[in-house]
Amino acid sequence: MYKSFFKRSFDFTGAIIGLLFLSPLLFVVTIALYFANEGQPFFLQLRPGKSGQLFKIIKFKTMNDKKDINGNLLSDAIRLTKIGSFVRKTSLDEIPQLINVIKGDMSLIGPRPLLPEYLAFYNAEQARRHEVKPGITGWAQVNGRNAISWQQKFEYDVFYVDNISFNLDAKIIFNTFKKLFSSKEISADGHATMPRFDDLGNNFK
């Protein structure tokens, strides 16, 4: 009953309340990123949702678009702005996704929506993460965030799919707030954020 009905009501109500409560903060961050990113405070990108259906995710833009002499984007570490680093550390970059939740593209809680090109690299078990809507936060995020391996992330995602309940969602929300202002686990060793899944080859196939 919770998964099929109450979870959507919980998502919609929570997202509306969240946007209203955080609107002053959203305004300040939008203005700061507007100047840091030359008029582009938001970042829109296609991501796969439930059943792999693509939707446009909205996030605060934490990296600029600087390129090398060959026209290729510079590394994440170089493009990450000072204000962007703060926004990322405090997870403020995720707040605009409340709009995706209201639209029904996402849930407050679920597996994080990854890049569309990763779809080709999942094995059958990992692909089960798309049996539910993606979330702003999830079981993997409160159990290591970007400091854990892709394999561990996917195991946590599938665990969530198999164990969705109000109690588990409440636990994830509680632990998300505990980690909200911690700078730990925002990046993998040797990376500004997280290495691409396909950069690791087919080790998890």
Tab-separated table of C-alpha atoms in Angstrom:
chain	number	residue	atom	x	y	z
A	1	MET	CA	0.000	0.000	0.000
A	2	TYR	CA	2.787	2.435	0.889
A	3	LYS	CA	4.769	1.722	-2.282
A	4	SER	CA	1.798	1.897	-4.642
A	5	PHE	CA	-0.103	4.846	-3.160
A	6	PHE	CA	1.176	6.627	-0.056
A	7	LYS	CA	4.756	7.030	-1.285
A	8	ARG	CA	3.665	9.281	-4.170
A	9	SER	CA	1.497	11.376	-1.825
A	10	PHE	CA	4.403	11.615	0.598
A	11	ASP	CA	6.727	12.671	-2.247
A	12	PHE	CA	4.421	15.356	-3.620
A	13	THR	CA	3.589	16.876	-0.238
A	14	GLY	CA	7.195	16.756	0.946
A	15	ALA	CA	8.487	18.392	-2.250
A	16	ILE	CA	5.970	21.247	-2.062
A	17	ILE	CA	6.785	21.916	1.590
A	18	GLY	CA	10.499	21.646	0.869
A	19	LEU	CA	10.381	24.184	-1.966
A	20	LEU	CA	8.382	26.668	0.111
A	21	PHE	CA	10.631	26.296	3.143
A	22	LEU	CA	13.871	26.475	1.145
A	23	SER	CA	12.826	29.185	-1.313
A	24	PRO	CA	14.944	31.953	0.339
A	25	LEU	CA	18.028	29.702	0.213
A	26	LEU	CA	17.236	28.710	-3.373
A	27	PHE	CA	17.122	32.372	-4.344
A	28	VAL	CA	20.507	33.170	-2.775
A	29	VAL	CA	22.227	30.108	-4.315
A	30	THR	CA	20.703	30.835	-7.735
A	31	ILE	CA	22.067	34.398	-7.704
A	32	ALA	CA	25.532	33.254	-6.557
A	33	LEU	CA	25.760	30.564	-9.242
A	34	TYR	CA	24.399	32.936	-11.877
A	35	PHE	CA	27.502	35.077	-11.493
A	36	ALA	CA	29.902	32.152	-10.971
A	37	ASN	CA	28.730	30.366	-14.132
A	38	GLU	CA	28.242	33.329	-16.447
A	39	GLY	CA	24.462	33.387	-16.284
A	40	GLN	CA	23.859	29.640	-15.992
A	41	PRO	CA	22.863	28.707	-12.428
A	42	PHE	CA	21.061	25.516	-13.411
A	43	PHE	CA	22.141	22.295	-15.068
A	44	LEU	CA	19.700	20.224	-17.138
A	45	GLN	CA	20.575	16.724	-18.287
A	46	LEU	CA	18.776	13.623	-19.523
A	47	ARG	CA	18.709	10.804	-16.972
A	48	PRO	CA	16.917	7.426	-17.002
A	49	GLY	CA	14.035	7.097	-14.572
A	50	LYS	CA	11.659	4.268	-13.806
A	51	SER	CA	11.820	1.553	-16.482
A	52	GLY	CA	14.727	3.448	-18.036
A	53	GLN	CA	12.460	6.200	-19.375
A	54	LEU	CA	14.471	9.390	-19.928
A	55	PHE	CA	13.622	12.682	-18.266
A	56	LYS	CA	15.429	15.998	-17.745
A	57	ILE	CA	16.921	16.316	-14.286
A	58	ILE	CA	17.456	19.814	-12.878
A	59	LYS	CA	20.361	20.600	-10.565
A	60	PHE	CA	22.371	23.620	-9.538
A	61	LYS	CA	25.366	23.983	-11.830
A	62	THR	CA	28.521	23.498	-9.741
A	63	MET	CA	31.086	23.357	-12.568
A	64	ASN	CA	31.845	25.820	-15.327
A	65	ASP	CA	32.275	24.885	-19.008
A	66	LYS	CA	35.974	25.685	-19.465
A	67	LYS	CA	37.667	23.699	-22.245
A	68	ASP	CA	41.201	22.966	-23.374
A	69	ILE	CA	42.716	24.178	-26.651
A	70	ASN	CA	41.167	21.196	-28.444
A	71	GLY	CA	37.659	22.058	-27.298
A	72	ASN	CA	37.431	19.281	-24.704
A	73	LEU	CA	36.042	19.976	-21.253
A	74	LEU	CA	38.683	20.259	-18.565
A	75	SER	CA	38.656	17.864	-15.597
A	76	ASP	CA	35.953	18.092	-12.945
A	77	ALA	CA	38.508	19.252	-10.354
A	78	ILE	CA	39.487	22.243	-12.500
A	79	ARG	CA	35.939	23.198	-13.526
A	80	LEU	CA	34.485	22.967	-9.999
A	81	THR	CA	33.960	26.565	-8.845
A	82	LYS	CA	34.438	27.740	-5.251
A	83	ILE	CA	30.732	28.351	-4.727
A	84	GLY	CA	30.043	25.133	-6.619
A	85	SER	CA	32.284	23.208	-4.230
A	86	PHE	CA	30.321	24.571	-1.256
A	87	VAL	CA	26.990	23.807	-2.901
A	88	ARG	CA	28.128	20.257	-3.666
A	89	LYS	CA	29.540	19.636	-0.171
A	90	THR	CA	26.282	20.706	1.447
A	91	SER	CA	24.179	18.828	-1.168
A	92	LEU	CA	22.402	22.057	-2.074
A	93	ASP	CA	22.874	21.163	-5.739
A	94	GLU	CA	20.181	18.507	-5.332
A	95	ILE	CA	17.434	20.868	-4.103
A	96	PRO	CA	16.073	21.840	-7.567
A	97	GLN	CA	15.217	18.168	-8.088
A	98	LEU	CA	12.220	18.811	-5.852
A	99	ILE	CA	10.677	20.118	-9.074
A	100	ASN	CA	11.308	16.712	-10.682
A	101	VAL	CA	9.581	15.093	-7.698
A	102	ILE	CA	6.517	17.314	-8.074
A	103	LYS	CA	6.373	16.489	-11.799
A	104	GLY	CA	6.503	12.776	-10.983
A	105	ASP	CA	9.849	12.071	-12.662
A	106	MET	CA	11.502	11.294	-9.341
A	107	SER	CA	10.820	10.335	-5.752
A	108	LEU	CA	12.291	11.923	-2.647
A	109	ILE	CA	13.954	8.573	-1.947
A	110	GLY	CA	15.240	5.995	-4.404
A	111	PRO	CA	18.332	5.007	-6.402
A	112	ARG	CA	20.133	8.057	-7.747
A	113	PRO	CA	19.487	8.687	-11.476
A	114	LEU	CA	22.731	8.105	-13.368
A	115	LEU	CA	23.822	8.842	-16.931
A	116	PRO	CA	21.896	7.267	-19.850
A	117	GLU	CA	25.079	5.790	-21.331
A	118	TYR	CA	25.522	3.653	-18.215
A	119	LEU	CA	22.458	1.615	-19.174
A	120	ALA	CA	24.523	-0.498	-21.550
A	121	PHE	CA	26.928	-1.490	-18.785
A	122	TYR	CA	24.463	-2.829	-16.184
A	123	ASN	CA	24.013	-6.532	-15.681
A	124	ALA	CA	20.500	-7.879	-15.061
A	125	GLU	CA	20.733	-7.452	-11.288
A	126	GLN	CA	22.056	-3.897	-11.422
A	127	ALA	CA	19.368	-2.914	-13.947
A	128	ARG	CA	16.732	-3.664	-11.294
A	129	ARG	CA	17.474	-0.228	-9.818
A	130	HIS	CA	15.141	1.074	-12.551
A	131	GLU	CA	12.155	-0.844	-11.196
A	132	VAL	CA	11.353	2.208	-9.064
A	133	LYS	CA	11.578	5.956	-9.538
A	134	PRO	CA	15.005	7.468	-8.893
A	135	GLY	CA	15.411	9.593	-5.797
A	136	ILE	CA	17.079	12.754	-4.539
A	137	THR	CA	18.610	10.653	-1.797
A	138	GLY	CA	18.753	6.923	-1.249
A	139	TRP	CA	20.082	3.944	0.663
A	140	ALA	CA	23.437	4.111	-1.131
A	141	GLN	CA	23.802	7.821	-0.355
A	142	VAL	CA	23.459	7.331	3.407
A	143	ASN	CA	25.809	4.354	3.305
A	144	GLY	CA	28.850	5.895	1.680
A	145	ARG	CA	27.752	8.317	-1.037
A	146	ASN	CA	30.638	8.661	-3.540
A	147	ALA	CA	33.224	7.018	-1.273
A	148	ILE	CA	31.962	3.503	-2.026
A	149	SER	CA	32.458	1.442	-5.167
A	150	TRP	CA	29.948	1.212	-7.994
A	151	GLN	CA	29.375	-2.416	-7.051
A	152	GLN	CA	28.414	-1.416	-3.507
A	153	LYS	CA	26.176	1.376	-4.783
A	154	PHE	CA	24.231	-1.004	-6.998
A	155	GLU	CA	23.886	-3.567	-4.207
A	156	TYR	CA	22.398	-0.877	-1.949
A	157	ASP	CA	20.079	0.262	-4.774
A	158	VAL	CA	18.705	-3.240	-5.339
A	159	PHE	CA	18.325	-3.737	-1.583
A	160	TYR	CA	16.145	-0.627	-1.525
A	161	VAL	CA	14.027	-1.859	-4.450
A	162	ASP	CA	13.362	-5.105	-2.573
A	163	ASN	CA	12.669	-3.489	0.790
A	164	ILE	CA	10.740	-0.267	0.169
A	165	SER	CA	8.746	0.708	3.233
A	166	PHE	CA	7.796	3.803	5.193
A	167	ASN	CA	10.209	2.811	7.965
A	168	LEU	CA	13.129	2.481	5.540
A	169	ASP	CA	12.302	5.813	3.869
A	170	ALA	CA	12.083	7.505	7.278
A	171	LYS	CA	15.473	6.046	8.219
A	172	ILE	CA	17.022	7.307	4.973
A	173	ILE	CA	15.600	10.806	5.463
A	174	PHE	CA	16.902	10.923	9.050
A	175	ASN	CA	20.389	9.818	8.000
A	176	THR	CA	20.376	12.183	5.014
A	177	PHE	CA	19.902	15.159	7.323
A	178	LYS	CA	22.700	13.850	9.549
A	179	LYS	CA	25.077	13.818	6.570
A	180	LEU	CA	23.768	16.981	4.938
A	181	PHE	CA	26.459	19.331	6.192
A	182	SER	CA	29.305	16.849	6.191
A	183	SER	CA	32.006	17.128	3.552
A	184	LYS	CA	32.817	13.442	3.902
A	185	GLU	CA	32.065	10.901	1.178
A	186	ILE	CA	31.402	13.471	-1.566
A	187	SER	CA	34.168	12.071	-3.753
A	188	ALA	CA	35.978	8.870	-4.540
A	189	ASP	CA	39.716	8.532	-3.884
A	190	GLY	CA	41.657	10.448	-6.516
A	191	HIS	CA	38.577	12.111	-8.017
A	192	ALA	CA	36.759	15.417	-7.532
A	193	THR	CA	33.439	13.578	-7.614
A	194	MET	CA	33.064	9.961	-8.770
A	195	PRO	CA	34.733	8.099	-11.677
A	196	ARG	CA	32.475	7.228	-14.577
A	197	PHE	CA	30.996	3.754	-14.395
A	198	ASP	CA	32.106	2.854	-17.920
A	199	ASP	CA	35.652	4.015	-17.133
A	200	LEU	CA	35.938	0.928	-14.945
A	201	GLY	CA	35.391	-1.465	-17.833
A	202	ASN	CA	33.045	-4.440	-17.615
A	203	ASN	CA	34.156	-5.643	-14.189
A	204	PHE	CA	30.624	-5.740	-12.848
A	205	LYS	CA	28.987	-7.494	-15.801
